[in-house]
Coordinates of C-alpha atoms in Angstrom, one line a residue:
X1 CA -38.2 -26.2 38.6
X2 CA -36.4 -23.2 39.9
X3 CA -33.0 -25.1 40.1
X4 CA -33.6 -26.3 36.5
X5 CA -33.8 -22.6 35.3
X6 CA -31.1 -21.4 37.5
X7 CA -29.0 -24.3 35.8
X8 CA -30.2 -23.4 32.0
X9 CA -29.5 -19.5 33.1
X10 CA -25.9 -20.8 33.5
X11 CA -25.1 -22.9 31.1
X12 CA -27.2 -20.2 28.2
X13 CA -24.2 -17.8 30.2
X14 CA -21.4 -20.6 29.8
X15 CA -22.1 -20.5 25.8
X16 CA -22.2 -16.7 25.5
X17 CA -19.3 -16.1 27.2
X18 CA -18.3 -19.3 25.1
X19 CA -19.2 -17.0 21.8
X20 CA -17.7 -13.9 22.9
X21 CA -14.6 -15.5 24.0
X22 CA -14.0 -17.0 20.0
X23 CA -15.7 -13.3 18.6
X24 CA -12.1 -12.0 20.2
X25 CA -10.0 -14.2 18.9
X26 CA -9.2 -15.9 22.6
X27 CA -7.5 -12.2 23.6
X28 CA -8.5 -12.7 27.7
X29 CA -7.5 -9.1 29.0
X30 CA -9.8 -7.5 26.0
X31 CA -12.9 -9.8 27.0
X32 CA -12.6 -8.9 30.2
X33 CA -12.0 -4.8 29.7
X34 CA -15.2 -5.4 27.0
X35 CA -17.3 -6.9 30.1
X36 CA -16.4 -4.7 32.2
X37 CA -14.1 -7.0 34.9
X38 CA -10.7 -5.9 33.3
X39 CA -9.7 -5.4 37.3
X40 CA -9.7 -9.3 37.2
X41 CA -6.5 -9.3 34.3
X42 CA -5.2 -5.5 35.6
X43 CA -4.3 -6.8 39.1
X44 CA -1.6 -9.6 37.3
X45 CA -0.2 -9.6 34.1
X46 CA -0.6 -5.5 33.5
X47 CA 0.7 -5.2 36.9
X48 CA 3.5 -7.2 36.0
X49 CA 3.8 -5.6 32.8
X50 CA 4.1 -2.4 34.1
X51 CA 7.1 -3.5 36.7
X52 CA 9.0 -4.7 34.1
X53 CA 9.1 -1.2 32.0
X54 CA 9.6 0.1 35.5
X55 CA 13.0 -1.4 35.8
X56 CA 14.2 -2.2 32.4
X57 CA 17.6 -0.4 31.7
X58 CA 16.2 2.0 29.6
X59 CA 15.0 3.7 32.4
X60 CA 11.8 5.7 33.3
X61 CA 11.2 7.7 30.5
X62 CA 11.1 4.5 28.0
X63 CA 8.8 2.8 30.2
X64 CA 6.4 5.8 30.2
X65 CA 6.7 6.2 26.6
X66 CA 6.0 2.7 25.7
X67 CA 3.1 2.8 28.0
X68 CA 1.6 6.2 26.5
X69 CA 1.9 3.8 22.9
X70 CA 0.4 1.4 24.1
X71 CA -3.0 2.7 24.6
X72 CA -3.0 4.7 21.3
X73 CA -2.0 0.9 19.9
X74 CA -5.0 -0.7 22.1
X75 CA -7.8 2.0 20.4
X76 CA -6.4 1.2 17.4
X77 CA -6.0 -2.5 17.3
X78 CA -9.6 -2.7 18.6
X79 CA -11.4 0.2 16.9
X80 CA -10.1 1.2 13.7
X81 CA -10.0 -2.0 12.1
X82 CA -13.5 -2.7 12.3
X83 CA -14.7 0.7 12.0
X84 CA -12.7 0.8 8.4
X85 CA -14.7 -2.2 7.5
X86 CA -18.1 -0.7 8.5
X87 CA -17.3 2.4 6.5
X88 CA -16.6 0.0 3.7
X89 CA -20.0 -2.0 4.2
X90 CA -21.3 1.0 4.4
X91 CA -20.5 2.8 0.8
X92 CA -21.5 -0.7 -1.0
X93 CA -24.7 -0.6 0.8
X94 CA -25.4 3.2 0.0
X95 CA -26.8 5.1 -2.0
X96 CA -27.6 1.7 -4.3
X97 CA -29.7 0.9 -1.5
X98 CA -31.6 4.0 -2.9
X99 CA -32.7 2.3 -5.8
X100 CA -33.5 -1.1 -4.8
X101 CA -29.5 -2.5 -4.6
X102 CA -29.0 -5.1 -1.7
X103 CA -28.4 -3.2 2.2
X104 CA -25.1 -4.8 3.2
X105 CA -24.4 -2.9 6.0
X106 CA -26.4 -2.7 9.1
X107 CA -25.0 -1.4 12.0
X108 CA -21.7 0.2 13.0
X109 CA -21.2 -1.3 16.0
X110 CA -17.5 -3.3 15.9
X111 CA -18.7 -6.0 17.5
X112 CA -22.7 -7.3 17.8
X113 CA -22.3 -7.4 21.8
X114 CA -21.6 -3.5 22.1
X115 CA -24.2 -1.6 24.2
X116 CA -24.8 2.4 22.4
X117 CA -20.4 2.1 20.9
X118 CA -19.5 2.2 24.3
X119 CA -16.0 0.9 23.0
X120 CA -15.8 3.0 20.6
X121 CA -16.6 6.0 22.6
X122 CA -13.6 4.0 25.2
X123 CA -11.1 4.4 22.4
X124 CA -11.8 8.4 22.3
X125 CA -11.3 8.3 26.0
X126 CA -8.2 6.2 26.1
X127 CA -6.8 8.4 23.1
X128 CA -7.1 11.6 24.9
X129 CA -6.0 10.7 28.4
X130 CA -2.7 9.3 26.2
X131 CA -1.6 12.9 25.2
X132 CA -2.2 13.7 28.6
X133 CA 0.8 11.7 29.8
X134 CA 4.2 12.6 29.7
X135 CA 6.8 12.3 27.7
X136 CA 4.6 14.5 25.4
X137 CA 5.0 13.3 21.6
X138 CA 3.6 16.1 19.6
X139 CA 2.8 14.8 16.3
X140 CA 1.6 11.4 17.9
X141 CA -0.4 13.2 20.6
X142 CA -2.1 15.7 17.6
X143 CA -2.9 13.1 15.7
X144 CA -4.1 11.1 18.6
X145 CA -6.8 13.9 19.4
X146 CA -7.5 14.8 15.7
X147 CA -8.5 11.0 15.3
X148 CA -10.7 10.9 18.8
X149 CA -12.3 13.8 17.7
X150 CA -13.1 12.5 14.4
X151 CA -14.3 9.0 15.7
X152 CA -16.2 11.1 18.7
X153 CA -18.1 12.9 15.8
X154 CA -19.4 9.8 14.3
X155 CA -21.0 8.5 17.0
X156 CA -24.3 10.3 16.8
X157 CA -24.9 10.5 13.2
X158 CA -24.2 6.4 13.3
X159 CA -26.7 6.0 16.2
X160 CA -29.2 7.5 13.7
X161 CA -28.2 5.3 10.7
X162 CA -28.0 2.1 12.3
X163 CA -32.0 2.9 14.2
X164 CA -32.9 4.1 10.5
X165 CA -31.7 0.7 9.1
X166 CA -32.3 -1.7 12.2
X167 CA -35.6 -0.5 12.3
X168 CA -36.0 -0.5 8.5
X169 CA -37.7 2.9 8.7
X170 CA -36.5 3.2 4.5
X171 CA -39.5 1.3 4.0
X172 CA -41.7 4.4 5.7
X173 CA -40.1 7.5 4.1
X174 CA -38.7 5.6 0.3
X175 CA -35.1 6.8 1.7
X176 CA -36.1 10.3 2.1
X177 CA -34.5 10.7 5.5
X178 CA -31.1 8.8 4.6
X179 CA -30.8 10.5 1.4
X180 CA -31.5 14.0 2.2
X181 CA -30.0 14.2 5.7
X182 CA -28.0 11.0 7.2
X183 CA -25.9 9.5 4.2
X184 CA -24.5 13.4 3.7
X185 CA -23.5 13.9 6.7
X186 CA -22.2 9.8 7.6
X187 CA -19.8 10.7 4.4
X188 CA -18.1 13.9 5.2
X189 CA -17.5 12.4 8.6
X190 CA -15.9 9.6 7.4
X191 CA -13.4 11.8 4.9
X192 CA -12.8 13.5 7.9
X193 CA -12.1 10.3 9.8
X194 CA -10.2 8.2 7.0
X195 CA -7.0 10.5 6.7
X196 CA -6.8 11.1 10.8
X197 CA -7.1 6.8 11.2
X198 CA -4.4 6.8 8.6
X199 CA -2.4 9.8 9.6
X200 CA -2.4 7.9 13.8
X201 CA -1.4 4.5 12.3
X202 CA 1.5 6.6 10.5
X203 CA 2.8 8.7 13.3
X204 CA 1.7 5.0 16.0
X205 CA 4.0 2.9 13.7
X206 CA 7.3 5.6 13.3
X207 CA 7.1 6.0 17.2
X208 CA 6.9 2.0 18.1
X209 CA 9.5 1.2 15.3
X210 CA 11.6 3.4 17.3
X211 CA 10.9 2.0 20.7
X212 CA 11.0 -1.5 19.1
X213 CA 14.9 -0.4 18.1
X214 CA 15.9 0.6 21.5
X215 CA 14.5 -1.8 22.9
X216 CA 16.2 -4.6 20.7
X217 CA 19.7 -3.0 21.7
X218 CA 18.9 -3.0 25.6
X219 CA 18.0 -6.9 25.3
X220 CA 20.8 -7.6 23.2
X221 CA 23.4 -5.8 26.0
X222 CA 21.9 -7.5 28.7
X223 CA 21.7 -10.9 27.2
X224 CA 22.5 -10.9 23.4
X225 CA 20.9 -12.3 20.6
X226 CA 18.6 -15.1 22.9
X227 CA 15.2 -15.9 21.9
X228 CA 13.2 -12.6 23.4
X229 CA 15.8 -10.6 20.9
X230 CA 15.2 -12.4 17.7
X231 CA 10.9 -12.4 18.4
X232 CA 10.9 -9.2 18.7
X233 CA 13.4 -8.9 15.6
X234 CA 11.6 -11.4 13.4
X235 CA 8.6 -8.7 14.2
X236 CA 10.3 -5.8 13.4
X237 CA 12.0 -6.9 10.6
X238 CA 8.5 -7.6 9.2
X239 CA 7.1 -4.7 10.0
X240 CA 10.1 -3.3 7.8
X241 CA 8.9 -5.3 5.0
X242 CA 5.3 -5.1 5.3
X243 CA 5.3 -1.1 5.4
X244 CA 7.8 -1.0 2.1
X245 CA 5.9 -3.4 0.2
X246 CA 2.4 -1.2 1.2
X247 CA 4.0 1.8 0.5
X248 CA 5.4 0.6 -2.6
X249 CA 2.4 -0.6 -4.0
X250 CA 0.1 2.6 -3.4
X251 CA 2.8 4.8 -5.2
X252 CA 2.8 2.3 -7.9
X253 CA 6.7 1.7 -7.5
X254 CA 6.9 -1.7 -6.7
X255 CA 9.6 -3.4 -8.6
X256 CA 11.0 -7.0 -8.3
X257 CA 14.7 -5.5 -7.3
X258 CA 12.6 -3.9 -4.0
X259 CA 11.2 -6.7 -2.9
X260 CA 13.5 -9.0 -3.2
X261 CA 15.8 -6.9 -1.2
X262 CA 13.4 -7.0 1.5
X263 CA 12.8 -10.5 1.0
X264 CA 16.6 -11.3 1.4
X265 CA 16.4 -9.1 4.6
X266 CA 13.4 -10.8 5.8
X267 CA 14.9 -14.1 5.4
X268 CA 17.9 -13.7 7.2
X269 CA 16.5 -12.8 10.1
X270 CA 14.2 -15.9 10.0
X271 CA 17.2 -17.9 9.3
X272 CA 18.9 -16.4 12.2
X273 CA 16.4 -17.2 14.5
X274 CA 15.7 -21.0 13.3
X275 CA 19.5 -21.4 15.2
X276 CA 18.9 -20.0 17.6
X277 CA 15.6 -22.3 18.2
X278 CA 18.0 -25.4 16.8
X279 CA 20.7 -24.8 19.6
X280 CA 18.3 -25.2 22.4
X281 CA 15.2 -26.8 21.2
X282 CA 13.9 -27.0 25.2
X283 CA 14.3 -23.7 26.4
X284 CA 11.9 -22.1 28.7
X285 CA 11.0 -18.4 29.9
X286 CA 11.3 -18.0 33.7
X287 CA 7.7 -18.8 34.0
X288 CA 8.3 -22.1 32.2
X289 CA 6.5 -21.6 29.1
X290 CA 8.0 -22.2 25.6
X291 CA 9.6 -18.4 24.2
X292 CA 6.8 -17.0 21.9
X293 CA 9.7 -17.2 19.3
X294 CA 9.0 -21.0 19.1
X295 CA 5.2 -20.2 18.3
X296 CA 5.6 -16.9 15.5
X297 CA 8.1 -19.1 14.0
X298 CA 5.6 -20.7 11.8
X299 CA 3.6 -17.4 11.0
X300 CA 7.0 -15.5 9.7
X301 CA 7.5 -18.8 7.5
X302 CA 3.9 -17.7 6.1
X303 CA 4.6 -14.2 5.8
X304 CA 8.0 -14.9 3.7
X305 CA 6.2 -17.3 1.5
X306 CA 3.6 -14.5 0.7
X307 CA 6.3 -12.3 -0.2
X308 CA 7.5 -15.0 -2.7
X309 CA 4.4 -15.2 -4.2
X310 CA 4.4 -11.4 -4.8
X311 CA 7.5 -11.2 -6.1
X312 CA 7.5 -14.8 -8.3
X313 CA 4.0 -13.2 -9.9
X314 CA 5.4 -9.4 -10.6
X315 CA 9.1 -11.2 -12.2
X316 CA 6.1 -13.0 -14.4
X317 CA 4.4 -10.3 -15.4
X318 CA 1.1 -11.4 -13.5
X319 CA 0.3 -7.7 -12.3
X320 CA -3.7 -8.8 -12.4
X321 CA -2.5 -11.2 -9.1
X322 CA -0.7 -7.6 -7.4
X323 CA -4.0 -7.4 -5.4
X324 CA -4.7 -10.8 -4.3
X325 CA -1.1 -11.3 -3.2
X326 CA -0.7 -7.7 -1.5
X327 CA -4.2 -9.2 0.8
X328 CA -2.5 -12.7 1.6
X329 CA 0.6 -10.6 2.4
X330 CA -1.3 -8.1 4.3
X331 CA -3.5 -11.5 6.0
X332 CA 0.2 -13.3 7.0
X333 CA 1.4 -10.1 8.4
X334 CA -1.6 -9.2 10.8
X335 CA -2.2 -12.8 11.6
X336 CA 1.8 -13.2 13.0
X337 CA 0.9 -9.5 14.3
X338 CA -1.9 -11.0 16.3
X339 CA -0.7 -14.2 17.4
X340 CA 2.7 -12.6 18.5
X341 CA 0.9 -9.4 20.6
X342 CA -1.6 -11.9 21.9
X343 CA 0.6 -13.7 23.8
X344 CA 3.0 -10.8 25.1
X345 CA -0.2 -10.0 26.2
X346 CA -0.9 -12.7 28.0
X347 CA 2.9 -12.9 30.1
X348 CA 3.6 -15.9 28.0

């Protein structure tokens, strides 16, 4: 009897780590940080990682600068995004809730397996030890803290909400406590918080577009256009795109002459990559694995065809379709985003 419940125990463990594993997306290094044994990933591919900055050509500095980046890009990339969505839950859930409307949101924990936002208060942490680090960057590094200490201040107040609502204490009190006290003070930390995210994602984007340039012209001495030169190209060329068309459309400018300028951009270097693939189909990386060019090829094809759409329905006159093809866009672009940073990740 005991070795059938030790062999259940396992198994039951098998299929959570199972769950958690698909919950992030197959990302390995952030399951394992999340469960605490990121030693088990740190002690190879970071390790690696961090030799390779180390000696690039661009020297010391560069590598410290893209490693300072890289944790503000790690909070963000596993923070903000879900935290924007809770916020969002969150306002459609209250104040109708007041009055009887349906409870959306219940908790603001960014994933269900977080124990008391222990990642979230792990991305105020990894934020502030970034400015720390030299080179210094100072409007990064103050908008770095000004965000930490905006997500920092949250985490209280959203302890309370989430016991109010878990525990559905609304049914005790008629909303008394979440009307006169908690849904107050959740909102003016959350305007607080919404301009610092976007203000980090602003100053995160200008200082990895610049690395990203740098870092294109040091591959492209060493060993010219090859594969590693036009992945990372094909990224920052829709990076390019992707923030024009955003901005575009939120300062109601976007006209068809824009994008199809950025279209005709984006295209090219798409085009110029598909030869590069064509003139050496089986090409490997010194580990032996397929260039990640071969496997974002597909996603940029996506993201040019949502830019298409966008641009087909504005020369129509179809402005109703703006926001449904600015979201497919916006889905392309963070799903090439994903799948490309996910495998650099991994030393692929």
């Amino acid at each position: 009897m005991t070795t059938l419940k030790k062999l259940g125990s396992a198994v039951l463990g098998i299929i959570l780590l199972a769950i958690i594993f698909l919950a992030k997306g197959g990302d390995v290094p952030s399951l394992l940080r999340d469960l605490g044994l990121s030693h088990l990933f740190e002690s190879k591919a970071a390790s690696t990682f961090r030799e390779t900055l180390q000696h690039s050509e661009s020297g010391g500095e560069a590598a410290a600068r893209t490693s300072k980046l890289a944790s503000s890009i790690d909070c963000i990339n596993r923070v903000d995004g879900p935290m924007q969505a809770n916020a969002e839950a969150y306002r459609r859930s209250v104040p109708a809730a007041f009055t009887g409307g349906p409870i959306i949101h219940r908790s603001f924990k960014i994933v269900p397996y977080e124990v008391d936002y222990q990642f979230i208060e792990a991305c105020t942490t990894e934020l502030r030890e970034a400015t720390s680090t030299s080179p210094a960057n100072e409007p990064l590094d103050a908008a770095a803290m000004e965000y930490a200490s905006a997500l920092n201040n949250l985490i209280p107040v959203m302890r309370e909400v989430d016991d109010y609502l878990t525990q559905e204490t609304y049914r005790d009190d008629d909303w008394r406590l979440m009307r006169d006290k908690l849904h107050p003070q959740i909102i003016n930390l959350f305007e607080a918080f919404l301009p610092a995210s976007e203000k980090l994602r602003r100053e995160i984007d200008g200082a990895n577009l610049t690395l990203t340039m740098e870092r294109l012209a040091e591959i492209e001495r060493s060993n010219g256009r090859d594969s590693s030169w036009h992945q990372m190209n094909l990224m920052y060329q829709a990076r390019l795109v992707f923030n024009l068309i955003v901005k575009a459309s939120k300062q109601n400018g976007l006209a068809v002459e824009r994008i199809s300028s950025a279209e005709a951009v984006f295209e090219d270097a798409l085009q110029s990559a598909r030869n590069v693939m064509a003139k050496d189909p089986d090409v490997r990386t010194p580990a032996g694995n397929r260039p990640v060019l071969f496997y974002i090829e597909p996603r940029a094809v996506n993201f040019l065809t949502a830019i298409r759409t966008l641009r087909r329905d504005l020369m129509a006159g179809q402005r109703e379709k703006m926001a449904e093809d600015i979201q497919r866009m916006t889905d392309a672009f963070n799903t090439m985003v994903r799948d490309y940073n996910s495998r650099i990740k991994n030393g692929q």
